[in-house]
Structures are given as C-alpha cells and as structure tokens.
Amino acid sequence: MTPEVNSEQAALWNGPGGHGWAAARDMVDVVLQPFEDLLVAAARERPRTGVLDVGCGTGGVTRAIAAALGDVPCVGVDISWPQIAVAQESTNVRFVHADAQVHAFEPQFDLIVSRFGVMFFDDPVAAFRNLGKAAKPGGELRVVVWRGKDENPFMTTAERAVAPLMPDLPTFDADAPGPYGLADPDRARKVLDDSGWTGVDIRKVDLTCTMPEDVLPTYLTMLGPVGRALQPMPEHERAEVLGTVLRAFEEFVQDGEVRFPTASWEIRALTPL
Ligand SMILES: C[S@@+](CC[C@H](N)C(=O)[O-])C[C@H]1O[C@@H](n2cnc3c(N)ncnc32)[C@H](O)[C@@H]1O
C-alpha cells in the first residue's frame, strides 16, 4: 500500500511506532481493556450486520467485538503493516492494511468503532467523510479519543521525567495529528458536523487503567516518544534513563500494580438515513 496522505503517520506507524505497538500487543490489550469493554458493550446495544474497527492496531477490539456478536462480519483497518501482519494471524476476522482517510470502503457497516485510532488523520474532515461512506444509512459511529494531556498526566509522565536529559523529544500538540488530535470537543464536534455525520454526541469517559508493575518497563521502552528514543540507546544509557522514568512513575504504583486515571471522550454520531 502506498499512502498518498498521512505520510508522516504512515512512516511512524510502519516504523518504530508500529513495531513497538505490535511487540507490546498483549500489554496494550491489558492496559486498554476498559475501553475494549466499552466498545464491546456499544456493539451489543442493538443488532448489528457489519462492524468496522478503524486504526485497529493488532486487532484486540475487532476480535472481541467479533466474538461478542457471533456471525456478524467484523473488519479491522490500519495503516500500520507491522500491526496488521500480527492481526492477520487470527483467522475469523478480516484485517485490511489501508489508510482509513482515503480507502475506498463499501457502504457495508452499521457500526464503526475505534479505540484511539482516529486522531491521526492529517485531514480529519476528509477522513470522517470517508468513514461515512463505509457506513450504511443510519450507521453508527462510536469512537474513543483522548482528552487533553493535562487531564492524562500518566501519558506525559515519561516525557516530563526525561525532559532534562532529552530536550529534543517530539511533543504532541492539541489539534495536530496525534494522540490529542480530537482532544478539544468543540473541534471534534465541528469535524464530525463538517464531514456529514449527524446527531453528534460527545461524552466524558473517565476510566482507571491497570497493569502489573513488572510490565511497566516494557510499556515504557516500547511505546511513545520515550520508548522510541530508548530503543536504540546503548544498554547502560538506556538503564540509566529508564531508572529515571521508573522513579517518576512511583506515584502510580501500589501493591505490585500500576493504576492510573484516564480522561477520554466517547464520540457518537450517525450517518443520515
Ligand atoms: C494508539 S494506536 C491504537 C491501536 C488500537 N486501536 C488499539 O487500541 O490497540 C493508533 C492506531 O491508529 C492507526 N492509524 C493512524 N493513522 C491511521 C490511518 N490514517 N488509517 C488507519 N489507521 C491509522 C495506527 O497505525 C495505530 O495502530
């Protein structure tokens, strides 16, 4: 697949970003399990005939929805080949390697979901308009996106801890393609309105995520800008930086478990009948 748009994100998710998420897939699914539960519950709310999971990564949510709905065709789409290759190892769900902003979907889905996979588009209005073409008339959108970084301190703890050692790490801006791309609810609503979705409903979701303390080093070395910076470092340097980061995470650790609050939006919308 040669993406014509989203080239920066394609490079990231087909490079170290995607390889990190692919390698850390089991841990990602444990940490983000509460959001999987939310989307599976959404899928179960009414009968479905086809479900699309956008930015599906290694497909944990797609598979969980497929298992919950029985015979309903479920498809996952992602721009990241390393993750889609892992997802395709499971046989009962179809996974497509494509840029969801421009892929020519058939209008076959009555539910489109995403767990943190729709904030990376360089033209969000074009992308959500394209997703609208994947939906049947009256089709439903149910996606979760992060609120701002101030409300998600866990996500920036590593960056803040290493800032004195690594001042040049990339930062993620609100409204730019990246984890906080739809953090501003007014902007998110306008994107959905302008792309032809109706009945836009944006709800606060505050969930606590957990992981065993012993997987925290994996989390920190595989994901995010700090993880990507740590991977190529010589062993002794990496151990030193990792030590600094782990100390910064102590406030989230209790009795062998890492627990942290998260702040996200669930965006709901419909395609016109
Ligand atoms: C934060 S990860 C979430 C992955 C997965 N939904 C999960 O919860 O494990 C974001 C995903 O969005 C994908 N993505 C980014 N831009 C995309 C695009 N234009 N089209 C399809 N997928 C995209 C990335 O490759 C990545 O897998």
PDB file of N, CA, C and O in Angstrom, residues 147-213:
ATOM      1  N   ARG A 147      -8.812  12.932  25.876  1.00  0.00           N
ATOM      2  CA  ARG A 147      -8.941  14.356  26.191  1.00  0.00           C
ATOM      3  C   ARG A 147      -7.511  14.912  26.289  1.00  0.00           C
ATOM      4  O   ARG A 147      -6.537  14.247  25.904  1.00  0.00           O
ATOM      5  N   GLY A 148      -7.354  16.136  26.827  1.00  0.00           N
ATOM      6  CA  GLY A 148      -6.056  16.804  26.785  1.00  0.00           C
ATOM      7  C   GLY A 148      -4.992  16.161  27.662  1.00  0.00           C
ATOM      8  O   GLY A 148      -5.287  15.363  28.556  1.00  0.00           O
ATOM      9  N   LYS A 149      -3.735  16.541  27.423  1.00  0.00           N
ATOM     10  CA  LYS A 149      -2.648  15.929  28.207  1.00  0.00           C
ATOM     11  C   LYS A 149      -2.702  16.345  29.665  1.00  0.00           C
ATOM     12  O   LYS A 149      -2.308  15.583  30.532  1.00  0.00           O
ATOM     13  N   ASP A 150      -3.240  17.547  29.959  1.00  0.00           N
ATOM     14  CA  ASP A 150      -3.334  17.962  31.369  1.00  0.00           C
ATOM     15  C   ASP A 150      -4.214  17.010  32.167  1.00  0.00           C
ATOM     16  O   ASP A 150      -4.031  16.836  33.364  1.00  0.00           O
ATOM     17  N   GLU A 151      -5.199  16.449  31.499  1.00  0.00           N
ATOM     18  CA  GLU A 151      -6.120  15.533  32.192  1.00  0.00           C
ATOM     19  C   GLU A 151      -5.611  14.092  32.171  1.00  0.00           C
ATOM     20  O   GLU A 151      -6.231  13.213  32.758  1.00  0.00           O
ATOM     21  N   ASN A 152      -4.515  13.848  31.466  1.00  0.00           N
ATOM     22  CA  ASN A 152      -3.958  12.493  31.361  1.00  0.00           C
ATOM     23  C   ASN A 152      -2.486  12.502  31.767  1.00  0.00           C
ATOM     24  O   ASN A 152      -1.610  12.200  30.938  1.00  0.00           O
ATOM     25  N   PRO A 153      -2.197  12.862  33.027  1.00  0.00           N
ATOM     26  CA  PRO A 153      -0.796  13.020  33.407  1.00  0.00           C
ATOM     27  C   PRO A 153       0.033  11.751  33.225  1.00  0.00           C
ATOM     28  O   PRO A 153       1.229  11.823  32.933  1.00  0.00           O
ATOM     29  N   PHE A 154      -0.620  10.588  33.330  1.00  0.00           N
ATOM     30  CA  PHE A 154       0.127   9.350  33.166  1.00  0.00           C
ATOM     31  C   PHE A 154       0.807   9.291  31.794  1.00  0.00           C
ATOM     32  O   PHE A 154       1.932   8.813  31.667  1.00  0.00           O
ATOM     33  N   MET A 155       0.122   9.840  30.790  1.00  0.00           N
ATOM     34  CA  MET A 155       0.644   9.711  29.427  1.00  0.00           C
ATOM     35  C   MET A 155       1.854  10.589  29.167  1.00  0.00           C
ATOM     36  O   MET A 155       2.571  10.367  28.196  1.00  0.00           O
ATOM     37  N   THR A 156       2.051  11.611  30.007  1.00  0.00           N
ATOM     38  CA  THR A 156       3.183  12.507  29.759  1.00  0.00           C
ATOM     39  C   THR A 156       4.254  12.404  30.851  1.00  0.00           C
ATOM     40  O   THR A 156       5.244  13.127  30.826  1.00  0.00           O
ATOM     41  N   THR A 157       4.039  11.494  31.810  1.00  0.00           N
ATOM     42  CA  THR A 157       4.997  11.367  32.912  1.00  0.00           C
ATOM     43  C   THR A 157       6.402  11.042  32.400  1.00  0.00           C
ATOM     44  O   THR A 157       7.393  11.633  32.840  1.00  0.00           O
ATOM     45  N   ALA A 158       6.484  10.125  31.442  1.00  0.00           N
ATOM     46  CA  ALA A 158       7.803   9.724  30.929  1.00  0.00           C
ATOM     47  C   ALA A 158       8.486  10.905  30.251  1.00  0.00           C
ATOM     48  O   ALA A 158       9.667  11.188  30.501  1.00  0.00           O
ATOM     49  N   GLU A 159       7.741  11.633  29.405  1.00  0.00           N
ATOM     50  CA  GLU A 159       8.321  12.783  28.698  1.00  0.00           C
ATOM     51  C   GLU A 159       8.819  13.829  29.691  1.00  0.00           C
ATOM     52  O   GLU A 159       9.910  14.391  29.543  1.00  0.00           O
ATOM     53  N   ARG A 160       7.986  14.085  30.727  1.00  0.00           N
ATOM     54  CA  ARG A 160       8.386  15.117  31.702  1.00  0.00           C
ATOM     55  C   ARG A 160       9.627  14.668  32.485  1.00  0.00           C
ATOM     56  O   ARG A 160      10.527  15.463  32.752  1.00  0.00           O
ATOM     57  N   ALA A 161       9.700  13.379  32.798  1.00  0.00           N
ATOM     58  CA  ALA A 161      10.839  12.883  33.584  1.00  0.00           C
ATOM     59  C   ALA A 161      12.151  12.982  32.812  1.00  0.00           C
ATOM     60  O   ALA A 161      13.204  13.276  33.382  1.00  0.00           O
ATOM     61  N   VAL A 162      12.087  12.735  31.507  1.00  0.00           N
ATOM     62  CA  VAL A 162      13.347  12.721  30.739  1.00  0.00           C
ATOM     63  C   VAL A 162      13.661  14.068  30.084  1.00  0.00           C
ATOM     64  O   VAL A 162      14.721  14.216  29.471  1.00  0.00           O
ATOM     65  N   ALA A 163      12.746  15.033  30.231  1.00  0.00           N
ATOM     66  CA  ALA A 163      12.949  16.321  29.538  1.00  0.00           C
ATOM     67  C   ALA A 163      14.332  16.926  29.782  1.00  0.00           C
ATOM     68  O   ALA A 163      14.979  17.397  28.842  1.00  0.00           O
ATOM     69  N   PRO A 164      14.831  16.903  31.033  1.00  0.00           N
ATOM     70  CA  PRO A 164      16.170  17.491  31.235  1.00  0.00           C
ATOM     71  C   PRO A 164      17.269  16.711  30.494  1.00  0.00           C
ATOM     72  O   PRO A 164      18.272  17.285  30.083  1.00  0.00           O
ATOM     73  N   LEU A 165      17.075  15.397  30.307  1.00  0.00           N
ATOM     74  CA  LEU A 165      18.092  14.574  29.638  1.00  0.00           C
ATOM     75  C   LEU A 165      17.916  14.592  28.120  1.00  0.00           C
ATOM     76  O   LEU A 165      18.871  14.435  27.365  1.00  0.00           O
ATOM     77  N   MET A 166      16.668  14.726  27.673  1.00  0.00           N
ATOM     78  CA  MET A 166      16.372  14.659  26.227  1.00  0.00           C
ATOM     79  C   MET A 166      15.473  15.833  25.844  1.00  0.00           C
ATOM     80  O   MET A 166      14.256  15.649  25.639  1.00  0.00           O
ATOM     81  N   PRO A 167      16.043  17.013  25.715  1.00  0.00           N
ATOM     82  CA  PRO A 167      15.188  18.181  25.450  1.00  0.00           C
ATOM     83  C   PRO A 167      14.560  18.185  24.062  1.00  0.00           C
ATOM     84  O   PRO A 167      13.614  18.932  23.820  1.00  0.00           O
ATOM     85  N   ASP A 168      15.068  17.328  23.162  1.00  0.00           N
ATOM     86  CA  ASP A 168      14.574  17.392  21.775  1.00  0.00           C
ATOM     87  C   ASP A 168      13.484  16.372  21.443  1.00  0.00           C
ATOM     88  O   ASP A 168      13.149  16.176  20.275  1.00  0.00           O
ATOM     89  N   LEU A 169      12.945  15.718  22.475  1.00  0.00           N
ATOM     90  CA  LEU A 169      11.900  14.727  22.179  1.00  0.00           C
ATOM     91  C   LEU A 169      10.706  15.405  21.525  1.00  0.00           C
ATOM     92  O   LEU A 169      10.337  16.518  21.912  1.00  0.00           O
ATOM     93  N   PRO A 170      10.073  14.739  20.535  1.00  0.00           N
ATOM     94  CA  PRO A 170       8.888  15.356  19.926  1.00  0.00           C
ATOM     95  C   PRO A 170       7.755  15.469  20.940  1.00  0.00           C
ATOM     96  O   PRO A 170       7.612  14.609  21.808  1.00  0.00           O
ATOM     97  N   THR A 171       7.001  16.546  20.853  1.00  0.00           N
ATOM     98  CA  THR A 171       5.833  16.689  21.739  1.00  0.00           C
ATOM     99  C   THR A 171       4.583  16.605  20.863  1.00  0.00           C
ATOM    100  O   THR A 171       4.650  16.843  19.662  1.00  0.00           O
ATOM    101  N   PHE A 172       3.476  16.262  21.479  1.00  0.00           N
ATOM    102  CA  PHE A 172       2.225  16.160  20.718  1.00  0.00           C
ATOM    103  C   PHE A 172       1.378  17.381  21.019  1.00  0.00           C
ATOM    104  O   PHE A 172       1.120  17.695  22.176  1.00  0.00           O
ATOM    105  N   ASP A 173       0.936  18.050  19.961  1.00  0.00           N
ATOM    106  CA  ASP A 173       0.126  19.240  20.161  1.00  0.00           C
ATOM    107  C   ASP A 173      -1.348  18.900  20.032  1.00  0.00           C
ATOM    108  O   ASP A 173      -1.731  18.040  19.230  1.00  0.00           O
ATOM    109  N   ALA A 174      -2.171  19.637  20.828  1.00  0.00           N
ATOM    110  CA  ALA A 174      -3.615  19.511  20.654  1.00  0.00           C
ATOM    111  C   ALA A 174      -3.941  19.984  19.245  1.00  0.00           C
ATOM    112  O   ALA A 174      -3.263  20.857  18.692  1.00  0.00           O
ATOM    113  N   ASP A 175      -4.930  19.400  18.657  1.00  0.00           N
ATOM    114  CA  ASP A 175      -5.446  19.743  17.317  1.00  0.00           C
ATOM    115  C   ASP A 175      -4.548  19.258  16.174  1.00  0.00           C
ATOM    116  O   ASP A 175      -4.948  19.352  15.017  1.00  0.00           O
ATOM    117  N   ALA A 176      -3.335  18.786  16.450  1.00  0.00           N
ATOM    118  CA  ALA A 176      -2.470  18.279  15.382  1.00  0.00           C
ATOM    119  C   ALA A 176      -2.653  16.760  15.321  1.00  0.00           C
ATOM    120  O   ALA A 176      -3.035  16.145  16.322  1.00  0.00           O
ATOM    121  N   PRO A 177      -2.374  16.135  14.157  1.00  0.00           N
ATOM    122  CA  PRO A 177      -2.479  14.669  14.109  1.00  0.00           C
ATOM    123  C   PRO A 177      -1.617  14.043  15.207  1.00  0.00           C
ATOM    124  O   PRO A 177      -0.435  14.350  15.318  1.00  0.00           O
ATOM    125  N   GLY A 178      -2.217  13.218  16.020  1.00  0.00           N
ATOM    126  CA  GLY A 178      -1.505  12.636  17.155  1.00  0.00           C
ATOM    127  C   GLY A 178      -2.502  12.286  18.239  1.00  0.00           C
ATOM    128  O   GLY A 178      -3.711  12.454  18.050  1.00  0.00           O
ATOM    129  N   PRO A 179      -2.030  11.832  19.397  1.00  0.00           N
ATOM    130  CA  PRO A 179      -2.960  11.349  20.414  1.00  0.00           C
ATOM    131  C   PRO A 179      -3.992  12.385  20.868  1.00  0.00           C
ATOM    132  O   PRO A 179      -5.079  12.025  21.293  1.00  0.00           O
ATOM    133  N   TYR A 180      -3.663  13.672  20.776  1.00  0.00           N
ATOM    134  CA  TYR A 180      -4.597  14.704  21.260  1.00  0.00           C
ATOM    135  C   TYR A 180      -5.304  15.422  20.105  1.00  0.00           C
ATOM    136  O   TYR A 180      -5.809  16.529  20.254  1.00  0.00           O
ATOM    137  N   GLY A 181      -5.306  14.791  18.946  1.00  0.00           N
ATOM    138  CA  GLY A 181      -5.859  15.422  17.739  1.00  0.00           C
ATOM    139  C   GLY A 181      -7.328  15.806  17.859  1.00  0.00           C
ATOM    140  O   GLY A 181      -7.778  16.726  17.182  1.00  0.00           O
ATOM    141  N   LEU A 182      -8.093  15.082  18.698  1.00  0.00           N
ATOM    142  CA  LEU A 182      -9.513  15.423  18.864  1.00  0.00           C
ATOM    143  C   LEU A 182      -9.814  15.718  20.329  1.00  0.00           C
ATOM    144  O   LEU A 182     -10.936  15.510  20.801  1.00  0.00           O
ATOM    145  N   ALA A 183      -8.815  16.230  21.033  1.00  0.00           N
ATOM    146  CA  ALA A 183      -8.988  16.479  22.472  1.00  0.00           C
ATOM    147  C   ALA A 183      -9.942  17.632  22.752  1.00  0.00           C
ATOM    148  O   ALA A 183     -10.598  17.664  23.789  1.00  0.00           O
ATOM    149  N   ASP A 184     -10.009  18.583  21.826  1.00  0.00           N
ATOM    150  CA  ASP A 184     -10.906  19.730  22.002  1.00  0.00           C
ATOM    151  C   ASP A 184     -12.301  19.330  21.498  1.00  0.00           C
ATOM    152  O   ASP A 184     -12.490  19.107  20.299  1.00  0.00           O
ATOM    153  N   PRO A 185     -13.284  19.255  22.406  1.00  0.00           N
ATOM    154  CA  PRO A 185     -14.592  18.728  21.983  1.00  0.00           C
ATOM    155  C   PRO A 185     -15.288  19.628  20.970  1.00  0.00           C
ATOM    156  O   PRO A 185     -16.044  19.135  20.126  1.00  0.00           O
ATOM    157  N   ASP A 186     -15.030  20.943  21.024  1.00  0.00           N
ATOM    158  CA  ASP A 186     -15.663  21.836  20.039  1.00  0.00           C
ATOM    159  C   ASP A 186     -15.118  21.530  18.645  1.00  0.00           C
ATOM    160  O   ASP A 186     -15.840  21.511  17.658  1.00  0.00           O
ATOM    161  N   ARG A 187     -13.802  21.305  18.607  1.00  0.00           N
ATOM    162  CA  ARG A 187     -13.183  20.977  17.311  1.00  0.00           C
ATOM    163  C   ARG A 187     -13.689  19.619  16.819  1.00  0.00           C
ATOM    164  O   ARG A 187     -14.029  19.454  15.644  1.00  0.00           O
ATOM    165  N   ALA A 188     -13.750  18.647  17.747  1.00  0.00           N
ATOM    166  CA  ALA A 188     -14.209  17.308  17.357  1.00  0.00           C
ATOM    167  C   ALA A 188     -15.633  17.384  16.794  1.00  0.00           C
ATOM    168  O   ALA A 188     -15.938  16.787  15.756  1.00  0.00           O
ATOM    169  N   ARG A 189     -16.500  18.177  17.475  1.00  0.00           N
ATOM    170  CA  ARG A 189     -17.889  18.306  17.012  1.00  0.00           C
ATOM    171  C   ARG A 189     -17.937  18.925  15.611  1.00  0.00           C
ATOM    172  O   ARG A 189     -18.659  18.473  14.737  1.00  0.00           O
ATOM    173  N   LYS A 190     -17.092  19.948  15.401  1.00  0.00           N
ATOM    174  CA  LYS A 190     -17.088  20.627  14.094  1.00  0.00           C
ATOM    175  C   LYS A 190     -16.591  19.660  12.997  1.00  0.00           C
ATOM    176  O   LYS A 190     -17.136  19.632  11.898  1.00  0.00           O
ATOM    177  N   VAL A 191     -15.552  18.876  13.333  1.00  0.00           N
ATOM    178  CA  VAL A 191     -15.043  17.894  12.365  1.00  0.00           C
ATOM    179  C   VAL A 191     -16.167  16.932  11.953  1.00  0.00           C
ATOM    180  O   VAL A 191     -16.382  16.669  10.769  1.00  0.00           O
ATOM    181  N   LEU A 192     -16.894  16.439  12.946  1.00  0.00           N
ATOM    182  CA  LEU A 192     -17.968  15.476  12.645  1.00  0.00           C
ATOM    183  C   LEU A 192     -19.101  16.140  11.869  1.00  0.00           C
ATOM    184  O   LEU A 192     -19.602  15.591  10.882  1.00  0.00           O
ATOM    185  N   ASP A 193     -19.494  17.361  12.304  1.00  0.00           N
ATOM    186  CA  ASP A 193     -20.565  18.078  11.591  1.00  0.00           C
ATOM    187  C   ASP A 193     -20.147  18.337  10.143  1.00  0.00           C
ATOM    188  O   ASP A 193     -20.902  18.093   9.211  1.00  0.00           O
ATOM    189  N   ASP A 194     -18.917  18.834   9.967  1.00  0.00           N
ATOM    190  CA  ASP A 194     -18.464  19.219   8.624  1.00  0.00           C
ATOM    191  C   ASP A 194     -18.269  18.010   7.715  1.00  0.00           C
ATOM    192  O   ASP A 194     -18.191  18.156   6.496  1.00  0.00           O
ATOM    193  N   SER A 195     -18.145  16.828   8.309  1.00  0.00           N
ATOM    194  CA  SER A 195     -17.921  15.651   7.460  1.00  0.00           C
ATOM    195  C   SER A 195     -19.215  14.875   7.205  1.00  0.00           C
ATOM    196  O   SER A 195     -19.173  13.768   6.672  1.00  0.00           O
ATOM    197  N   GLY A 196     -20.343  15.464   7.613  1.00  0.00           N
ATOM    198  CA  GLY A 196     -21.634  14.908   7.213  1.00  0.00           C
ATOM    199  C   GLY A 196     -22.279  13.965   8.216  1.00  0.00           C
ATOM    200  O   GLY A 196     -23.336  13.402   7.941  1.00  0.00           O
ATOM    201  N   TRP A 197     -21.666  13.784   9.387  1.00  0.00           N
ATOM    202  CA  TRP A 197     -22.290  12.951  10.410  1.00  0.00           C
ATOM    203  C   TRP A 197     -23.359  13.779  11.126  1.00  0.00           C
ATOM    204  O   TRP A 197     -23.261  15.012  11.194  1.00  0.00           O
ATOM    205  N   THR A 198     -24.378  13.113  11.655  1.00  0.00           N
ATOM    206  CA  THR A 198     -25.455  13.837  12.341  1.00  0.00           C
ATOM    207  C   THR A 198     -25.548  13.365  13.792  1.00  0.00           C
ATOM    208  O   THR A 198     -24.937  12.355  14.161  1.00  0.00           O
ATOM    209  N   GLY A 199     -26.338  14.105  14.579  1.00  0.00           N
ATOM    210  CA  GLY A 199     -26.608  13.702  15.970  1.00  0.00           C
ATOM    211  C   GLY A 199     -25.346  13.530  16.792  1.00  0.00           C
ATOM    212  O   GLY A 199     -25.269  12.636  17.640  1.00  0.00           O
ATOM    213  N   VAL A 200     -24.372  14.397  16.565  1.00  0.00           N
ATOM    214  CA  VAL A 200     -23.078  14.235  17.246  1.00  0.00           C
ATOM    215  C   VAL A 200     -23.255  14.402  18.757  1.00  0.00           C
ATOM    216  O   VAL A 200     -23.843  15.377  19.228  1.00  0.00           O
ATOM    217  N   ASP A 201     -22.744  13.446  19.494  1.00  0.00           N
ATOM    218  CA  ASP A 201     -22.928  13.411  20.951  1.00  0.00           C
ATOM    219  C   ASP A 201     -21.555  13.049  21.542  1.00  0.00           C
ATOM    220  O   ASP A 201     -21.017  11.981  21.236  1.00  0.00           O
ATOM    221  N   ILE A 202     -20.990  13.970  22.324  1.00  0.00           N
ATOM    222  CA  ILE A 202     -19.631  13.749  22.848  1.00  0.00           C
ATOM    223  C   ILE A 202     -19.723  13.630  24.366  1.00  0.00           C
ATOM    224  O   ILE A 202     -20.174  14.560  25.032  1.00  0.00           O
ATOM    225  N   ARG A 203     -19.319  12.494  24.884  1.00  0.00           N
ATOM    226  CA  ARG A 203     -19.490  12.219  26.322  1.00  0.00           C
ATOM    227  C   ARG A 203     -18.150  11.996  26.993  1.00  0.00           C
ATOM    228  O   ARG A 203     -17.285  11.306  26.446  1.00  0.00           O
ATOM    229  N   LYS A 204     -18.033  12.517  28.226  1.00  0.00           N
ATOM    230  CA  LYS A 204     -16.817  12.279  29.015  1.00  0.00           C
ATOM    231  C   LYS A 204     -16.739  10.816  29.435  1.00  0.00           C
ATOM    232  O   LYS A 204     -17.727  10.248  29.897  1.00  0.00           O
ATOM    233  N   VAL A 205     -15.562  10.248  29.310  1.00  0.00           N
ATOM    234  CA  VAL A 205     -15.325   8.882  29.811  1.00  0.00           C
ATOM    235  C   VAL A 205     -14.108   8.958  30.731  1.00  0.00           C
ATOM    236  O   VAL A 205     -13.032   9.382  30.305  1.00  0.00           O
ATOM    237  N   ASP A 206     -14.313   8.598  32.001  1.00  0.00           N
ATOM    238  CA  ASP A 206     -13.200   8.601  32.964  1.00  0.00           C
ATOM    239  C   ASP A 206     -13.037   7.177  33.463  1.00  0.00           C
ATOM    240  O   ASP A 206     -13.884   6.686  34.208  1.00  0.00           O
ATOM    241  N   LEU A 207     -11.972   6.531  33.034  1.00  0.00           N
ATOM    242  CA  LEU A 207     -11.758   5.130  33.403  1.00  0.00           C
ATOM    243  C   LEU A 207     -10.379   4.956  34.028  1.00  0.00           C
ATOM    244  O   LEU A 207      -9.438   5.677  33.680  1.00  0.00           O
ATOM    245  N   THR A 208     -10.285   3.989  34.921  1.00  0.00           N
ATOM    246  CA  THR A 208      -8.991   3.661  35.521  1.00  0.00           C
ATOM    247  C   THR A 208      -8.396   2.471  34.780  1.00  0.00           C
ATOM    248  O   THR A 208      -9.083   1.473  34.545  1.00  0.00           O
ATOM    249  N   CYS A 209      -7.139   2.607  34.384  1.00  0.00           N
ATOM    250  CA  CYS A 209      -6.446   1.503  33.719  1.00  0.00           C
ATOM    251  C   CYS A 209      -5.411   0.913  34.670  1.00  0.00           C
ATOM    252  O   CYS A 209      -4.894   1.617  35.552  1.00  0.00           O
ATOM    253  N   THR A 210      -5.097  -0.347  34.464  1.00  0.00           N
ATOM    254  CA  THR A 210      -4.137  -1.025  35.335  1.00  0.00           C
ATOM    255  C   THR A 210      -3.209  -1.919  34.520  1.00  0.00           C
ATOM    256  O   THR A 210      -3.552  -2.339  33.409  1.00  0.00           O
ATOM    257  N   MET A 211      -2.056  -2.183  35.116  1.00  0.00           N
ATOM    258  CA  MET A 211      -1.172  -3.222  34.562  1.00  0.00           C
ATOM    259  C   MET A 211      -0.294  -3.723  35.710  1.00  0.00           C
ATOM    260  O   MET A 211      -0.066  -2.981  36.684  1.00  0.00           O
ATOM    261  N   PRO A 212       0.180  -4.958  35.627  1.00  0.00           N
ATOM    262  CA  PRO A 212       1.104  -5.434  36.666  1.00  0.00           C
ATOM    263  C   PRO A 212       2.376  -4.578  36.650  1.00  0.00           C
ATOM    264  O   PRO A 212       2.836  -4.164  35.583  1.00  0.00           O
ATOM    265  N   GLU A 213       2.912  -4.336  37.834  1.00  0.00           N
ATOM    266  CA  GLU A 213       4.094  -3.464  37.934  1.00  0.00           C
ATOM    267  C   GLU A 213       5.251  -3.989  37.087  1.00  0.00           C
ATOM    268  O   GLU A 213       6.006  -3.214  36.494  1.00  0.00           O
TER     269      GLU A 213
END
